[in-house]
Each structure stands twice: as C-alpha cells, then as structure tokens.
mmCIF file of C-alpha atoms in Angstrom:
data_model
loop_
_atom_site.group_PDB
_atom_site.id
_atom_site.type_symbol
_atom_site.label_atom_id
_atom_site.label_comp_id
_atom_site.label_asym_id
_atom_site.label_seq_id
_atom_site.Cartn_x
_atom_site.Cartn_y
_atom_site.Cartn_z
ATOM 1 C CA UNK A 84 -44.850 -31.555 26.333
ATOM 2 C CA UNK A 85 -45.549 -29.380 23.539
ATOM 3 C CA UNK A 86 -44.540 -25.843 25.976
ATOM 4 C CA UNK A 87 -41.159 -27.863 26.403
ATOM 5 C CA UNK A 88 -40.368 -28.295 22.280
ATOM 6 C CA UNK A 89 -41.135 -25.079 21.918
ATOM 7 C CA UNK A 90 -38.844 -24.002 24.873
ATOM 8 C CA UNK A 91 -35.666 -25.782 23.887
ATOM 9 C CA UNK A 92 -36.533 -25.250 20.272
ATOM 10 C CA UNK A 93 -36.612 -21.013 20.825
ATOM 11 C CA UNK A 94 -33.289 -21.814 22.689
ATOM 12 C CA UNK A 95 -31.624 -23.474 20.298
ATOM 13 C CA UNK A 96 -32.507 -20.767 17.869
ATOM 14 C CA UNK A 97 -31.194 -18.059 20.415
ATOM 15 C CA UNK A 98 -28.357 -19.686 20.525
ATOM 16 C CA UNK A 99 -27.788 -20.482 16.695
ATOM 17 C CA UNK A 100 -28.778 -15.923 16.151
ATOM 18 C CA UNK A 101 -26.299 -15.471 18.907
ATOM 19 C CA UNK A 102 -23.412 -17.812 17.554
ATOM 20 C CA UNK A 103 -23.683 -16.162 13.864
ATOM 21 C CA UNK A 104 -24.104 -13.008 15.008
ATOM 22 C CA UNK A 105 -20.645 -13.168 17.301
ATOM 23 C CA UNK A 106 -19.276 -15.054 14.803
ATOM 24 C CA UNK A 107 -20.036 -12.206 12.246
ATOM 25 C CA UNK A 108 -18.433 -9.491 14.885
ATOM 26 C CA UNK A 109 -15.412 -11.730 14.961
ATOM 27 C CA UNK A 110 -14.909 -12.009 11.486
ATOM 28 C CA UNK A 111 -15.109 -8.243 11.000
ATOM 29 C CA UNK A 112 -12.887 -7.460 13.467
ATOM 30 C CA UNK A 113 -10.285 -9.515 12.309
ATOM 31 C CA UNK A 114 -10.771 -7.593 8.831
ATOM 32 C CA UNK A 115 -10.605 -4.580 10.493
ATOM 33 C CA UNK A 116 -7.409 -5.647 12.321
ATOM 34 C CA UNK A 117 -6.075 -6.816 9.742
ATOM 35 C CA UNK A 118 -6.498 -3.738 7.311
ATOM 36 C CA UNK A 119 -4.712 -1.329 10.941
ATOM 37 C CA UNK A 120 -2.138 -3.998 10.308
ATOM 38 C CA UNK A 121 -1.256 -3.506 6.829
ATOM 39 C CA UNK A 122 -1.336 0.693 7.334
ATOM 40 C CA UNK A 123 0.626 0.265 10.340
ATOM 41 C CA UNK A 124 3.595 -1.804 9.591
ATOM 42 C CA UNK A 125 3.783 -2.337 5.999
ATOM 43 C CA UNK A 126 1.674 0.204 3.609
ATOM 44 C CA UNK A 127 2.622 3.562 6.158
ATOM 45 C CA UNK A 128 6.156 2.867 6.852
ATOM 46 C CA UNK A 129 6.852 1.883 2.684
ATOM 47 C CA UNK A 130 5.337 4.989 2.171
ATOM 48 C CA UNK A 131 7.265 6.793 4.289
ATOM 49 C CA UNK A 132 10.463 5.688 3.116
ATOM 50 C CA UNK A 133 9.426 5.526 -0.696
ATOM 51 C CA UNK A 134 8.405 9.787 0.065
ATOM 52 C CA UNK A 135 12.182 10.501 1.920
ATOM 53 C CA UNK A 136 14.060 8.385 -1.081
ATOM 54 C CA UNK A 137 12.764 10.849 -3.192
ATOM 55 C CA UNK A 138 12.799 14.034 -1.954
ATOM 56 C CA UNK A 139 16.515 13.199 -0.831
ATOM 57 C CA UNK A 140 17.582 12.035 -4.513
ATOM 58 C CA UNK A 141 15.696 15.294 -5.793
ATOM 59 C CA UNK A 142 17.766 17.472 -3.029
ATOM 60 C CA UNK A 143 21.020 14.869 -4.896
ATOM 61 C CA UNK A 144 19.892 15.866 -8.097
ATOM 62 C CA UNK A 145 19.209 19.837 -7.533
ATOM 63 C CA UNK A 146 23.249 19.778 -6.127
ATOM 64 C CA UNK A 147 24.819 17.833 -8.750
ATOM 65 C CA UNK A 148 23.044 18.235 -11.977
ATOM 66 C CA UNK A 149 25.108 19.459 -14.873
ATOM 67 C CA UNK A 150 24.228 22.540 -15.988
ATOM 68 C CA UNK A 151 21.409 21.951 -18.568
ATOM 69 C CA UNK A 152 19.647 20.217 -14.938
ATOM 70 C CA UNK A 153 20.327 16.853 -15.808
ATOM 71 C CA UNK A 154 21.874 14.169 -14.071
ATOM 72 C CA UNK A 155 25.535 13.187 -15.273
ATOM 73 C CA UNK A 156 24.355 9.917 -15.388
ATOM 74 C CA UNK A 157 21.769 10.319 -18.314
ATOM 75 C CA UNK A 158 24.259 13.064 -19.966
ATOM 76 C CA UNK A 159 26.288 12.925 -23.087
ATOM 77 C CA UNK A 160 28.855 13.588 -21.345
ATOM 78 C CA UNK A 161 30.233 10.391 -19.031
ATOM 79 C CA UNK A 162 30.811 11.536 -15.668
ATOM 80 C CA UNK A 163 34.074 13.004 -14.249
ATOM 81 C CA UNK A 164 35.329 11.253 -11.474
ATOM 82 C CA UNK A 165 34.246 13.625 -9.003
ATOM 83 C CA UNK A 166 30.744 13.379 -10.363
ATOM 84 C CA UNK A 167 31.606 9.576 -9.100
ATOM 85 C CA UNK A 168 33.324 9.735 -6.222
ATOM 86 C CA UNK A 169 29.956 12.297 -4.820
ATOM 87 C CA UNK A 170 27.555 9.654 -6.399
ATOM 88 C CA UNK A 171 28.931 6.879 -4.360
ATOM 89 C CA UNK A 172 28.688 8.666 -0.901
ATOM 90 C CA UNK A 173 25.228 9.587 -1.224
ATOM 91 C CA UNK A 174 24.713 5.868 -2.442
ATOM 92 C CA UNK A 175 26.753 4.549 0.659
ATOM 93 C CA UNK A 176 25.239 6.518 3.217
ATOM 94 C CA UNK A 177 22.045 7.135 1.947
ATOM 95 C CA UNK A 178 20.216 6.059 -0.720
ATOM 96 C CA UNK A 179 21.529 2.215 -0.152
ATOM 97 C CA UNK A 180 20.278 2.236 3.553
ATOM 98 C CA UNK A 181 16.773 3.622 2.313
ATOM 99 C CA UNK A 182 16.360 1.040 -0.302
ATOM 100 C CA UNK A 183 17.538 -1.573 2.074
ATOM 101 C CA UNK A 184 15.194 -0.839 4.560
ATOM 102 C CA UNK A 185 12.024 -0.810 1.513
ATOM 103 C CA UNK A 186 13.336 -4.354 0.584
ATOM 104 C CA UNK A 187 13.583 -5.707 4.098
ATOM 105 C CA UNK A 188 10.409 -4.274 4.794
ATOM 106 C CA UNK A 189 8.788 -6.075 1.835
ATOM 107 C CA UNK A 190 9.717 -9.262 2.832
ATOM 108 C CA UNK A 191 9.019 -9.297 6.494
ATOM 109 C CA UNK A 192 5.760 -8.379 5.909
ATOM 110 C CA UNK A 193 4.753 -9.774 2.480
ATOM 111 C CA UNK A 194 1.591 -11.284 4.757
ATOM 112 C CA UNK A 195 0.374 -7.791 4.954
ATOM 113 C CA UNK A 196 0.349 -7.370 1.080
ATOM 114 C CA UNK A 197 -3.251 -6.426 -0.405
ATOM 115 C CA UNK A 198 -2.248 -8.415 -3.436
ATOM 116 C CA UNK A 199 -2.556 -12.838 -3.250
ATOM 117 C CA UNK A 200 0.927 -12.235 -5.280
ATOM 118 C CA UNK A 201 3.591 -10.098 -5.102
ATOM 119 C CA UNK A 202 3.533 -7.533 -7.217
ATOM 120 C CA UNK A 203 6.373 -7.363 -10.169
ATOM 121 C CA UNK A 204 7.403 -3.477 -8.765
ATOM 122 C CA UNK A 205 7.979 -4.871 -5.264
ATOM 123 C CA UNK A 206 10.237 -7.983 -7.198
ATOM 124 C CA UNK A 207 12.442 -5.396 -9.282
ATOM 125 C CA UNK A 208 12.818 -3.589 -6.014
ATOM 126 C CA UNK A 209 13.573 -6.558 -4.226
ATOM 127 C CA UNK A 210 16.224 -6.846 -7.198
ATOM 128 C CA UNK A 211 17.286 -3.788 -7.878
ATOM 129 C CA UNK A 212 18.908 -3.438 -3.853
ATOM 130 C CA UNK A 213 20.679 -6.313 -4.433
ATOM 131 C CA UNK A 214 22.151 -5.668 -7.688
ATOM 132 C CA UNK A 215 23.025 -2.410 -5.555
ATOM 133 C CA UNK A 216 25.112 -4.376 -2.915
ATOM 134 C CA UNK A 217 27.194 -6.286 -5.524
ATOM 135 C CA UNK A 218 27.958 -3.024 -6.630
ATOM 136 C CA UNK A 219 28.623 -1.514 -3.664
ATOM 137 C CA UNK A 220 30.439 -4.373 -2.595
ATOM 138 C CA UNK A 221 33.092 -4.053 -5.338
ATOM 139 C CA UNK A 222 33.181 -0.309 -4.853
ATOM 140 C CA UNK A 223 34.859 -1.450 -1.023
ATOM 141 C CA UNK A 224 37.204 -3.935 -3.076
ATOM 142 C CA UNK A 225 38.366 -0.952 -4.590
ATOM 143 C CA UNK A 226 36.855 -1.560 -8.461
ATOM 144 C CA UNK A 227 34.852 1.174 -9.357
ATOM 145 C CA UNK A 228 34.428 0.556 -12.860
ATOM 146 C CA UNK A 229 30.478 0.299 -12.176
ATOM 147 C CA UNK A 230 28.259 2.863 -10.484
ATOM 148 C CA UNK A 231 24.663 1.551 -11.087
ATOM 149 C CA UNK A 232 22.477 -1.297 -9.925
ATOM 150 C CA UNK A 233 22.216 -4.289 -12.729
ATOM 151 C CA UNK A 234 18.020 -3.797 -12.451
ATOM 152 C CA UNK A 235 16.576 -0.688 -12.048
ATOM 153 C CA UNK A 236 14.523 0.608 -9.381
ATOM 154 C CA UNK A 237 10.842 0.945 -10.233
ATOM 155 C CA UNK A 238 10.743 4.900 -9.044
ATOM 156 C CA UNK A 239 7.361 5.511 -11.042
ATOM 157 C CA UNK A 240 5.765 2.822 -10.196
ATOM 158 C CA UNK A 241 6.716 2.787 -6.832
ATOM 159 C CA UNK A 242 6.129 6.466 -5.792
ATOM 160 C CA UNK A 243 2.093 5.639 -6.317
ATOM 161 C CA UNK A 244 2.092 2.293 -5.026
ATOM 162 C CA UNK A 245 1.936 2.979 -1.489
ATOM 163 C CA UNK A 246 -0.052 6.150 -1.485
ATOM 164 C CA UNK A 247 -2.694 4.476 -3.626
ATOM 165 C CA UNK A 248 -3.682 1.384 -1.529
ATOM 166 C CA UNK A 249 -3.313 3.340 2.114
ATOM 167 C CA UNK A 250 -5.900 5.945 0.484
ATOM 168 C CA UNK A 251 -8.644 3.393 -0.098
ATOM 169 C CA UNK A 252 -7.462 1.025 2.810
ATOM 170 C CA UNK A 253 -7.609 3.925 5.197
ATOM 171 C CA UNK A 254 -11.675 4.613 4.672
ATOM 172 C CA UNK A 255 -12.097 1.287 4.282
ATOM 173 C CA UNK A 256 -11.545 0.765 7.909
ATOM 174 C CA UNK A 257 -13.220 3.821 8.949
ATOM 175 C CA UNK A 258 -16.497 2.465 7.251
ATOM 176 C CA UNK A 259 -15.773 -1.102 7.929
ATOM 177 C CA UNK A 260 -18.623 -1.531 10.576
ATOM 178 C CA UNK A 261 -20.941 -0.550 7.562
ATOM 179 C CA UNK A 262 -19.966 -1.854 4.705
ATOM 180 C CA UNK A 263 -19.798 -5.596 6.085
ATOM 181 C CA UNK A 264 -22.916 -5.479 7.266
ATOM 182 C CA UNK A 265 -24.646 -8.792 5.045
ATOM 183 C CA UNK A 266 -28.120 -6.916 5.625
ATOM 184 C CA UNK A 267 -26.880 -3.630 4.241
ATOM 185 C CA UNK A 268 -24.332 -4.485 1.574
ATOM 186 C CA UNK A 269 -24.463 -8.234 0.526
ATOM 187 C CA UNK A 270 -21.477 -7.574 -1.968
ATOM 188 C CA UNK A 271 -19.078 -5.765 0.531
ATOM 189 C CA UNK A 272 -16.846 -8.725 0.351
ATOM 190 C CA UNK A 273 -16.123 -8.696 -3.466
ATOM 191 C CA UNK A 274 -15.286 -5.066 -3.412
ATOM 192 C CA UNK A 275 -17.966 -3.668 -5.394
ATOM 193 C CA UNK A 276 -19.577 0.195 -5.376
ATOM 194 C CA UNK A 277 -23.460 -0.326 -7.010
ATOM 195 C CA UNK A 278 -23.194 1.879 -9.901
ATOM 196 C CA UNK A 279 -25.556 4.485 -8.656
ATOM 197 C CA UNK A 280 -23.084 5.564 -6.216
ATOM 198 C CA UNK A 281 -20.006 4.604 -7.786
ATOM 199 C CA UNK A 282 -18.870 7.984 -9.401
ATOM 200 C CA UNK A 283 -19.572 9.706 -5.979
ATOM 201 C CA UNK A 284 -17.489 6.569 -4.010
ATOM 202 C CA UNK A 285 -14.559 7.946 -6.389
ATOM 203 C CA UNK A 286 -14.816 11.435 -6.139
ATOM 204 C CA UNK A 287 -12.143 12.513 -3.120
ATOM 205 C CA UNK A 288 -14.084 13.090 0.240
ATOM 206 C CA UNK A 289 -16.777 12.240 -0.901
ATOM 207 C CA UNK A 290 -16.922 8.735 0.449
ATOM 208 C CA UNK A 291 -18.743 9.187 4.103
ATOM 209 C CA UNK A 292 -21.113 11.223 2.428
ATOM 210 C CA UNK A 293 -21.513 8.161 -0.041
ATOM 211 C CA UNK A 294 -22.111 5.442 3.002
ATOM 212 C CA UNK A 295 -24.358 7.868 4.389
ATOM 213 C CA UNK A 296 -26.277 8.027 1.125
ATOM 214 C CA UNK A 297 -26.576 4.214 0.744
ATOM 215 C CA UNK A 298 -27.583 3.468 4.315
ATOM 216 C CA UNK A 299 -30.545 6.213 3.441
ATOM 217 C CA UNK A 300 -31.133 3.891 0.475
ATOM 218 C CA UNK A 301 -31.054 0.729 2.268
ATOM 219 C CA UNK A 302 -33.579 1.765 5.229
ATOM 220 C CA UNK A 303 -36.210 3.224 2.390
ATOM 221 C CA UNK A 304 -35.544 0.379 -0.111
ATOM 222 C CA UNK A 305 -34.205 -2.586 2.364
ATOM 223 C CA UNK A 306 -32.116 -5.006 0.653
ATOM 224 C CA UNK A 307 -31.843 -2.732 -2.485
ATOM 225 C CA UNK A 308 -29.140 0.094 -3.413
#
C-alpha cells in the first residue's frame, strides 16, 4: 500500500516539475516572441523611416538654405515665393508620405509599444501629420497662405527614440534564455542589473561578456550575484 502512495505521489510530482517547467518555456517564448515582434514591425521599420526623414530633409536643407546655411523658414527674411513653391513639393511628395507612414505605423501597432502608455513624442507626431494634411489640404484648394504644420514634429526627440529601445531590446532577446532563468536571475522580470555588474551591463559590447560574468557568479555563489 505504502509502494503505491509513494508511486502516484512521485508521479504527481513529475508531473507538477514537468507542468512548471513547460509552463516556464512557454512563458519565455512568448517574451521572446514578443520582443522579435516589436523589432520587426514596429521599433525597426520607425527607425527606418525616422533615419530616411532626416537625411532627406538634411539633403532639403543643404539645397535650399539661404546663404548664411539656414533654412528660410527660421530666417529674418520671410521666404520668397519660390522658397515656397520648392518647400511644398518636397512636402507633397516626400516628407508628408514619410510622416504619414511613422503615424500609421504608430497606431497599427501601438500593442508593440515598450511603454503601458503612449509616449507624448509619438502623440505630437501623431499630431503634427495631421496638422500637416489640413495644410496640405488647403494648399490643393489653392490657399497657400500657410506652409507649416499647427504642432510641430518632435525631430529631437524622435531621432533617439527608436534607436534607443531596439539597442537594449535587441540583446535582450539574444540573452533572453538567460536572463529569465528564476534560478539564475530572480529579478530578470523587473529589469534590474545587480550593481556589481551594472556599469559593465552599460558599457557598449560589453553585455555578453557581462551574462557570461554573472552566470560564473551564479554557479560559484548559487542564488547570489
């Protein structure tokens, strides 16, 4: 009687280590997934565009800048209507599209956002294209007494945005089968770097030679870093 308990009682716990254990696989899979997601269709491609937006308004700039290099739009000077007429073409045919597709990219994949809220830059870009088509939208009625957006577009802020989260997202899924581990890194989930190693975690390419480091740790102090 007793040689049966203890049968279906190691089962049971088989079955329990097994459950947790797949469960556990799942779950970081799904992270994992979820992280190729974000680089793939939202973070990548916004970078992408952000990067050709503005290297093309730089090549704008370089062509029509006045001759002390500014743009006739920040000049003393109001712009002639040449200066005009050139500015809305490249906005037409250009620059409109590009912001279009950043805005339309934001909000079919706003799932994908690292944030739990939108960020303010991504709202005042959001913004900023569609003060851009009311503009643009009198400029085929024929008015043309305005030539900018009502909001302005968040160029600063936006030209690190998307290179800063796909440079820690991208080793965080190279090192995701690591750093979820419970046994190995208990705080993995919350995003923390023990102190010890956080300067090194910073440092650029220095982080596989940082997980390498704390797994050393780990298997000469286990459950410490």
């Amino acid at each position: 009687m007793i040689a049966v308990v203890v049968t279906i009682g190691l089962a049971f716990v088989g079955y329990v280590v097994t459950y947790v254990n797949g469960l556990r696989l799942s779950q970081r899979q799904e992270r994992l997934a979820r992280v190729n997601r974000q680089l793939s269709d939202f973070y990548g491609p916004l970078f992408a565009l952000t990067e050709a937006n503005s290297r093309i308004f730089a090549a704008f700039l370089e062509r029509n800048a006045r001759p002390d290099g500014r743009s006739p739009f920040v000049h003393g000077t109001p712009p002639t209507e040449e200066e005009l007429a050139e500015w809305r073409l490249w906005v037409t045919t250009v620059f409109l599209p590009h912001i279009r597709a950043m805005r339309d990219l934001v909000i079919k994949h706003a799932d994908l956002l690292s944030e739990p809220v939108m960020p303010p830059l991504l709202l005042q870009l959001c913004a900023h294209v569609s003060g851009y088509e009311i503009t643009a939208a009198r400029w085929a009625q024929g008015s043309h007494d305005q030539h900018l957006s009502v909001v302005s577009f968040p160029s600063e802020e936006i030209a690190t945005y998307a290179p800063l989260v796909c440079g820690s997202a991208r080793p965080r899924s190279r090192i995701a089968g690591v750093l979820d581990r419970p046994a190995f890194w208990p705080r993995a989930a919350a995003g923390e770097i023990p102190e010890r190693f956080r300067e090194e975690w910073n440092r650029p390419g220095e982080r596989r030679g940082c997980v390498d480091r704390m797994k050393r740790r780990h298997r000469e102090c286990p459950g410490r870093l």
